[in-house]
Coordinates of C-alpha atoms in Angstrom, one line a residue:
M862 CA 67.9 -16.0 -26.9
R863 CA 66.2 -15.8 -23.5
K864 CA 66.3 -19.6 -23.0
Y865 CA 70.1 -19.6 -23.3
K866 CA 70.8 -16.7 -21.0
M867 CA 71.3 -18.9 -17.9
A868 CA 73.6 -21.2 -19.8
L869 CA 75.7 -18.2 -21.0
C870 CA 75.9 -16.9 -17.5
L871 CA 77.3 -20.3 -16.3
V872 CA 79.8 -20.4 -19.2
L873 CA 81.0 -16.9 -18.4
A874 CA 81.4 -17.8 -14.7
V875 CA 83.5 -20.8 -15.6
M876 CA 85.6 -18.8 -18.0
M877 CA 86.2 -16.1 -15.4
A878 CA 87.3 -18.7 -12.8
G879 CA 89.6 -20.3 -15.3
F880 CA 91.1 -17.0 -16.5
T881 CA 91.7 -15.8 -12.9
F882 CA 93.2 -19.0 -11.4
F883 CA 94.8 -20.8 -14.3
T884 CA 96.5 -18.2 -16.5
D885 CA 99.6 -16.1 -16.2
Y886 CA 98.1 -12.8 -17.2
S887 CA 98.8 -9.7 -15.1
N888 CA 96.5 -8.9 -12.1
Q889 CA 95.3 -5.8 -14.0
A890 CA 94.2 -7.9 -17.0
K891 CA 92.5 -10.4 -14.7
L892 CA 90.7 -7.6 -12.9
L893 CA 89.6 -6.1 -16.1
F894 CA 88.3 -9.5 -17.4
L895 CA 86.5 -10.0 -14.1
V896 CA 84.8 -6.6 -14.3
V897 CA 83.7 -7.2 -17.9
G898 CA 82.5 -10.7 -17.1
L899 CA 80.5 -9.6 -14.0
L900 CA 78.9 -6.8 -16.1
A901 CA 78.0 -9.3 -18.8
I902 CA 76.5 -11.6 -16.2
A903 CA 74.5 -8.8 -14.6
F904 CA 73.2 -7.8 -18.0
L905 CA 72.2 -11.3 -19.0
S906 CA 70.5 -12.0 -15.6
R907 CA 68.8 -8.6 -15.2
G908 CA 65.4 -10.4 -15.6
N909 CA 66.1 -12.3 -12.4
A910 CA 66.9 -9.0 -10.6
V911 CA 63.6 -7.5 -11.8
Y912 CA 61.8 -10.6 -10.7
A913 CA 63.4 -10.4 -7.2
K914 CA 62.4 -6.8 -6.9
A915 CA 58.8 -7.7 -7.8
S916 CA 58.8 -10.6 -5.3
K917 CA 59.9 -8.2 -2.5
I918 CA 56.9 -5.9 -3.3
I919 CA 54.5 -8.9 -3.3
A920 CA 55.9 -10.0 0.1
R921 CA 54.8 -6.7 1.6
R922 CA 51.2 -7.7 0.7
N923 CA 50.1 -4.1 0.0
P924 CA 47.2 -4.1 -2.4
N925 CA 48.1 -0.7 -3.7
E926 CA 51.4 -2.1 -4.9
L927 CA 50.1 -5.1 -6.7
A928 CA 49.8 -3.4 -10.1
H929 CA 53.4 -2.3 -9.9
A930 CA 54.6 -5.7 -8.9
I931 CA 52.8 -7.3 -11.9
S932 CA 54.2 -4.8 -14.3
L933 CA 57.7 -5.7 -13.0
M934 CA 56.9 -9.4 -13.4
E935 CA 55.9 -8.7 -17.0
K936 CA 59.2 -6.8 -17.5
A937 CA 61.1 -9.8 -16.0
L938 CA 59.4 -12.1 -18.6
D939 CA 60.4 -9.7 -21.4
L940 CA 64.0 -9.6 -20.2
G941 CA 64.1 -13.3 -19.6
C942 CA 64.8 -15.1 -16.3
S943 CA 65.3 -18.6 -14.9
E944 CA 62.8 -21.3 -15.8
N945 CA 61.4 -21.5 -12.3
Y946 CA 61.0 -17.7 -12.0
T947 CA 59.5 -17.6 -15.5
V948 CA 56.7 -20.0 -14.5
I949 CA 56.0 -18.2 -11.2
A950 CA 56.0 -14.8 -12.9
A951 CA 53.8 -16.0 -15.8
T952 CA 51.3 -17.5 -13.4
L953 CA 51.0 -14.2 -11.6
V954 CA 50.8 -12.2 -14.8
L955 CA 48.1 -14.7 -16.1
Q956 CA 46.0 -13.8 -13.1
H957 CA 46.5 -10.1 -13.0
G958 CA 48.2 -8.8 -16.2
D959 CA 48.8 -9.6 -19.8
M960 CA 47.3 -13.1 -20.3
E961 CA 48.7 -13.6 -23.7
K962 CA 52.2 -12.7 -22.5
A963 CA 51.8 -15.2 -19.7
R964 CA 50.5 -17.9 -22.1
E965 CA 53.5 -17.4 -24.5
N966 CA 56.0 -17.9 -21.7
L967 CA 54.2 -20.8 -20.1
E968 CA 53.9 -22.6 -23.5
E969 CA 57.6 -22.2 -24.0
K970 CA 58.3 -23.9 -20.6
T971 CA 56.0 -26.8 -21.4
N972 CA 59.0 -28.1 -23.5
S973 CA 61.5 -27.7 -20.7
G974 CA 64.0 -30.4 -20.0
S975 CA 63.0 -30.3 -16.4
K976 CA 60.0 -32.5 -15.4
N977 CA 59.0 -30.2 -12.6
I978 CA 59.1 -27.1 -14.8
R979 CA 57.1 -28.8 -17.5
S980 CA 54.5 -29.9 -15.0
S981 CA 54.2 -26.5 -13.3
A982 CA 54.0 -24.8 -16.7
K983 CA 51.2 -27.1 -18.0
S984 CA 49.4 -26.7 -14.7
S985 CA 49.4 -22.9 -14.9
L986 CA 48.7 -23.0 -18.7
S987 CA 45.6 -25.0 -18.0
M988 CA 44.3 -22.1 -16.0
Y989 CA 44.6 -19.9 -19.1
Y990 CA 42.4 -22.1 -21.2
Y991 CA 39.9 -22.5 -18.3
M992 CA 39.6 -18.8 -18.0
K993 CA 39.2 -18.6 -21.8
G994 CA 36.4 -21.2 -21.7
D995 CA 38.3 -24.0 -23.4
I996 CA 37.6 -26.6 -20.7
D997 CA 38.7 -29.6 -22.8
K998 CA 42.1 -28.0 -23.4
A999 CA 42.4 -27.1 -19.7
I1000 CA 41.7 -30.7 -18.8
K1001 CA 44.2 -32.1 -21.3
L1002 CA 47.0 -29.9 -19.9
A1003 CA 46.2 -30.6 -16.3
E1004 CA 46.1 -34.4 -16.9
E1005 CA 49.5 -34.2 -18.6
A1006 CA 50.8 -32.2 -15.6
K1007 CA 49.4 -34.7 -13.2
Q1008 CA 51.2 -37.5 -15.1
E1009 CA 54.5 -35.7 -14.6
R1010 CA 54.0 -34.6 -11.0
S1011 CA 51.3 -36.8 -9.5
K1012 CA 51.2 -35.5 -5.9
N1013 CA 50.2 -31.9 -6.1
A1014 CA 47.0 -30.9 -4.3
N1015 CA 46.4 -27.7 -6.1
L1016 CA 46.7 -29.4 -9.4
Y1017 CA 44.1 -32.0 -8.3
A1018 CA 41.8 -29.3 -7.1
N1019 CA 42.1 -27.4 -10.5
L1020 CA 41.4 -30.6 -12.4
C1021 CA 38.4 -31.4 -10.2
L1022 CA 37.1 -27.9 -10.9
Y1023 CA 37.6 -28.3 -14.7
Y1024 CA 35.6 -31.6 -14.6
L1025 CA 32.8 -30.0 -12.7
A1026 CA 32.8 -27.1 -15.1
N1027 CA 32.6 -29.7 -17.9
N1028 CA 29.7 -31.5 -16.1
D1029 CA 31.8 -34.6 -15.9
K1030 CA 31.0 -35.9 -12.5
R1031 CA 32.4 -39.3 -13.1
N1032 CA 36.0 -38.0 -13.7
Y1033 CA 35.5 -35.4 -10.9
R1034 CA 34.9 -38.3 -8.4
R1035 CA 37.7 -40.3 -9.9
T1036 CA 40.2 -37.4 -9.6
L1037 CA 39.1 -36.5 -6.0
N1038 CA 39.4 -40.1 -4.9
E1039 CA 42.8 -40.3 -6.5
A1040 CA 43.9 -37.2 -4.7
F1041 CA 42.9 -38.5 -1.3
G1042 CA 44.4 -41.9 -2.1
K1043 CA 47.7 -40.1 -2.6
D1044 CA 47.3 -38.0 0.5
A1045 CA 47.3 -34.9 -1.7
T1046 CA 44.9 -33.1 0.6
S1047 CA 44.6 -29.3 0.8
L1048 CA 42.3 -26.5 1.6
A1049 CA 41.5 -26.3 -2.1
L1050 CA 40.4 -29.9 -2.3
I1051 CA 38.2 -29.6 0.7
D1052 CA 36.6 -26.5 -0.8
I1053 CA 36.1 -28.4 -4.1
Q1054 CA 34.2 -31.0 -2.1
A1055 CA 31.9 -28.3 -0.8
T1056 CA 31.5 -27.1 -4.4
Y1057 CA 30.3 -30.5 -5.5
F1058 CA 27.7 -30.5 -2.7
I1059 CA 26.4 -27.1 -3.8
L1060 CA 26.1 -28.3 -7.4
Q1061 CA 24.1 -31.3 -6.0
G1062 CA 21.9 -29.0 -4.1
E1063 CA 23.1 -30.5 -0.8
Y1064 CA 23.8 -27.2 1.0
A1065 CA 23.8 -28.7 4.5
K1066 CA 26.7 -30.9 3.5
A1067 CA 28.4 -28.0 1.8
G1068 CA 28.0 -25.9 5.0
Y1069 CA 29.3 -28.7 7.2
T1070 CA 32.4 -29.1 5.0
L1071 CA 33.1 -25.4 4.9
N1072 CA 32.4 -24.9 8.6
K1073 CA 34.9 -27.6 9.4
L1074 CA 37.4 -26.0 7.0
F1075 CA 37.0 -22.6 8.6
S1076 CA 37.3 -24.0 12.2
Q1077 CA 40.7 -25.5 11.4
M1078 CA 42.3 -22.7 9.3
T1079 CA 41.7 -19.3 7.8
P1080 CA 41.4 -19.7 4.0
T1081 CA 43.9 -17.5 2.2
Y1082 CA 42.0 -17.2 -1.1
P1083 CA 38.5 -16.0 -1.8
D1084 CA 36.6 -19.1 -3.1
P1085 CA 35.7 -20.8 0.2
Y1086 CA 34.3 -17.5 1.4
I1087 CA 32.2 -17.1 -1.7
H1088 CA 31.0 -20.7 -1.5
F1089 CA 30.0 -20.3 2.2
A1090 CA 28.1 -17.1 1.3
M1091 CA 26.2 -19.1 -1.3
V1092 CA 25.3 -21.6 1.4
Y1093 CA 24.1 -18.9 3.9
L1094 CA 22.0 -17.3 1.2
K1095 CA 20.2 -20.6 0.5
Y1096 CA 18.9 -20.4 4.0
G1097 CA 18.1 -16.6 3.8
H1098 CA 21.0 -15.6 6.1
V1099 CA 22.0 -12.5 4.1
G1100 CA 23.9 -10.9 7.0
D1101 CA 26.2 -13.9 7.3
A1102 CA 26.6 -14.1 3.5
I1103 CA 27.6 -10.4 3.3
K1104 CA 30.2 -10.9 6.0
M1105 CA 31.7 -13.9 4.1
L1106 CA 31.9 -11.8 0.9
E1107 CA 33.5 -8.9 2.7
D1108 CA 36.1 -11.3 4.2
S1109 CA 36.8 -12.7 0.8
L1110 CA 38.0 -9.3 -0.3
Y1111 CA 40.8 -9.4 2.3
S1112 CA 41.6 -13.1 2.1
S1113 CA 44.3 -12.9 -0.6
F1114 CA 46.8 -10.5 -2.2
T1115 CA 47.6 -12.3 -5.5
N1116 CA 45.2 -15.1 -6.0
T1117 CA 42.3 -14.8 -8.3
S1118 CA 38.8 -16.1 -7.4
L1119 CA 35.5 -17.0 -8.8
L1120 CA 34.6 -13.4 -8.9
Q1121 CA 36.8 -10.3 -9.5
K1122 CA 37.0 -7.7 -6.7
E1123 CA 34.6 -5.4 -8.5
D1124 CA 32.1 -8.2 -8.9
I1125 CA 32.2 -9.2 -5.3
E1126 CA 31.6 -5.5 -4.3
T1127 CA 28.7 -5.4 -6.7
M1128 CA 27.2 -8.5 -5.1
I1129 CA 27.7 -7.0 -1.6
R1130 CA 25.9 -3.7 -2.7
G1131 CA 23.0 -5.7 -4.1
L1132 CA 22.6 -7.7 -1.0
E1133 CA 23.0 -4.7 1.3
D1134 CA 20.3 -2.6 -0.5
P1135 CA 16.9 -3.3 1.1
K1136 CA 15.2 -2.8 -2.3
S1137 CA 17.3 -5.4 -4.1
R1138 CA 18.3 -7.8 -1.2
M1139 CA 15.6 -10.3 -2.0
K1140 CA 16.2 -10.2 -5.8
W1141 CA 19.9 -10.8 -5.4
T1142 CA 19.3 -13.7 -2.9
L1143 CA 16.9 -15.4 -5.2
A1144 CA 19.1 -14.9 -8.3
I1145 CA 22.2 -16.4 -6.5
N1146 CA 20.2 -19.3 -5.2
S1147 CA 18.9 -20.1 -8.7
D1148 CA 22.3 -20.3 -10.2
K1149 CA 24.5 -23.1 -8.7
T1150 CA 27.1 -22.6 -11.5
L1151 CA 28.2 -19.5 -9.6
S1152 CA 30.2 -21.9 -7.5
I1153 CA 32.5 -22.9 -10.5
K1154 CA 32.3 -20.2 -13.2
H1155 CA 33.3 -16.6 -13.3
H1156 CA 30.1 -14.6 -13.7
L1157 CA 27.5 -12.6 -11.7
P1158 CA 23.9 -13.9 -11.3
R1159 CA 21.2 -12.7 -13.7
I1160 CA 19.0 -10.3 -11.8
K1161 CA 15.4 -10.3 -12.8
E1162 CA 14.8 -6.5 -12.5
E1163 CA 11.1 -6.9 -13.5
E1164 CA 10.5 -9.4 -10.7
K1165 CA 8.5 -7.9 -7.8
T1166 CA 10.0 -8.6 -4.4
E1167 CA 9.4 -7.1 -1.0
E1168 CA 11.8 -4.5 0.4
T1169 CA 13.6 -5.7 3.5
S1170 CA 16.6 -5.0 5.6
A1171 CA 16.3 -8.2 7.7
P1172 CA 19.6 -10.0 8.1
V1173 CA 17.6 -13.3 7.9
L1174 CA 15.0 -13.3 5.2
P1175 CA 11.5 -14.9 5.9
G1176 CA 10.3 -17.9 4.0
F1177 CA 13.6 -19.7 3.7
P1178 CA 14.5 -23.1 5.2
S1179 CA 16.0 -23.1 8.7
L1180 CA 19.7 -22.9 8.9
P1181 CA 21.1 -26.4 9.7
N1182 CA 23.5 -27.1 12.5
F1183 CA 26.8 -27.2 10.6
N1184 CA 28.4 -28.9 13.6
D1185 CA 26.0 -31.9 13.3
E1186 CA 28.1 -35.0 13.2
S1187 CA 25.4 -36.9 11.4
L1188 CA 26.2 -34.8 8.3
E1189 CA 29.8 -36.2 8.5
K1190 CA 28.3 -39.7 8.5
E1191 CA 26.2 -38.9 5.4
I1192 CA 29.3 -37.4 3.7
A1193 CA 31.3 -40.5 4.6
K1194 CA 28.7 -42.7 2.8
R1195 CA 29.4 -40.8 -0.4
K1196 CA 33.1 -41.4 -0.3
L1197 CA 34.1 -44.4 -2.4
D1198 CA 37.3 -46.4 -2.4
E1199 CA 39.5 -45.8 -5.4
D1200 CA 38.7 -49.2 -6.8
E1201 CA 35.0 -48.8 -6.3
V1202 CA 34.3 -45.4 -7.9
N1203 CA 30.7 -45.2 -9.2
T1204 CA 31.1 -43.8 -12.7
A1205 CA 27.4 -43.6 -13.5
L1206 CA 25.4 -40.4 -13.3
T1207 CA 22.5 -40.8 -11.0
E1208 CA 18.9 -39.8 -11.8
E1209 CA 19.5 -36.9 -9.5
D1210 CA 22.5 -35.8 -11.5
D1211 CA 20.5 -36.1 -14.8
E1212 CA 17.6 -34.2 -13.4
W1213 CA 19.9 -31.4 -12.2
L1214 CA 21.6 -31.1 -15.6
K1215 CA 18.4 -31.0 -17.5
K1216 CA 16.9 -28.4 -15.2
H1217 CA 19.9 -26.1 -15.8
N1218 CA 20.1 -26.9 -19.6
L1219 CA 23.6 -28.3 -19.2

């Protein structure tokens, strides 16, 4: 029934106009019909009204109101709203509310008659399967969405992330090159480049990429901050890492991240505590997959480490100059033309995968 509500509203509006302007009924009868018609339209479109109310709350960007806004979005989905609103509401609910309710609504819109709605629904639905750990399904949906709407930077970024999570570096490179070839650049794509460098163990290049990103704009979602924190920790700069993690907590109102708010706070506490500072740093440094997957590092409680409150830990490599233009030249060498993408995994790739049992 929900999918026909907007059509019913349109039919009622046409009938009201026809009855008002093209019949000889009395003004009282016409007025009564208009009132009844307007009430019917208001009833059928009340999901849109609830969605609009939730959108106004989200626009205020008050973290204390997020839960209420999401509950209203869920109610709007239950009542039924326009296709575009349904996809937006379901995407927010997917990130912060009832994932199964979001999945149900997004799956329904993957069969929409609108190409843009289908693409948006498939793109968001791919996030559901990624969060559920079904990477192959996430990739399938994202690729289908890309075929229907081929110039969407966030979709490319998600697809690159899925390929990295699936250890498919060949298709990661292909997708990234395709995105840049279509000028579908975005903050998310730049961040995903830094993610790739982290997975490769090329932290200087990751730092250069993120430093350039931060010098040009202030990221409005948490992942770049988390990635930069990982880079700083690789060089023992715990103070800078903590600052990045703290900033990540205030970088977004509705976006999800690699880590939930509670997990980021747990990581900060672990790094702030002089007794666990070294353990947390070593644990984070030993798990590159933190850059692409939702989990906290495994802390080796039995491991004996020195107690320290130093903002820069001893015994770590010196922090590179992230403004060094020579790093840009090295990165440029790695960029391949779309027609010359190297699809073979290098010995370095194989060694890294074996080392991490992937």
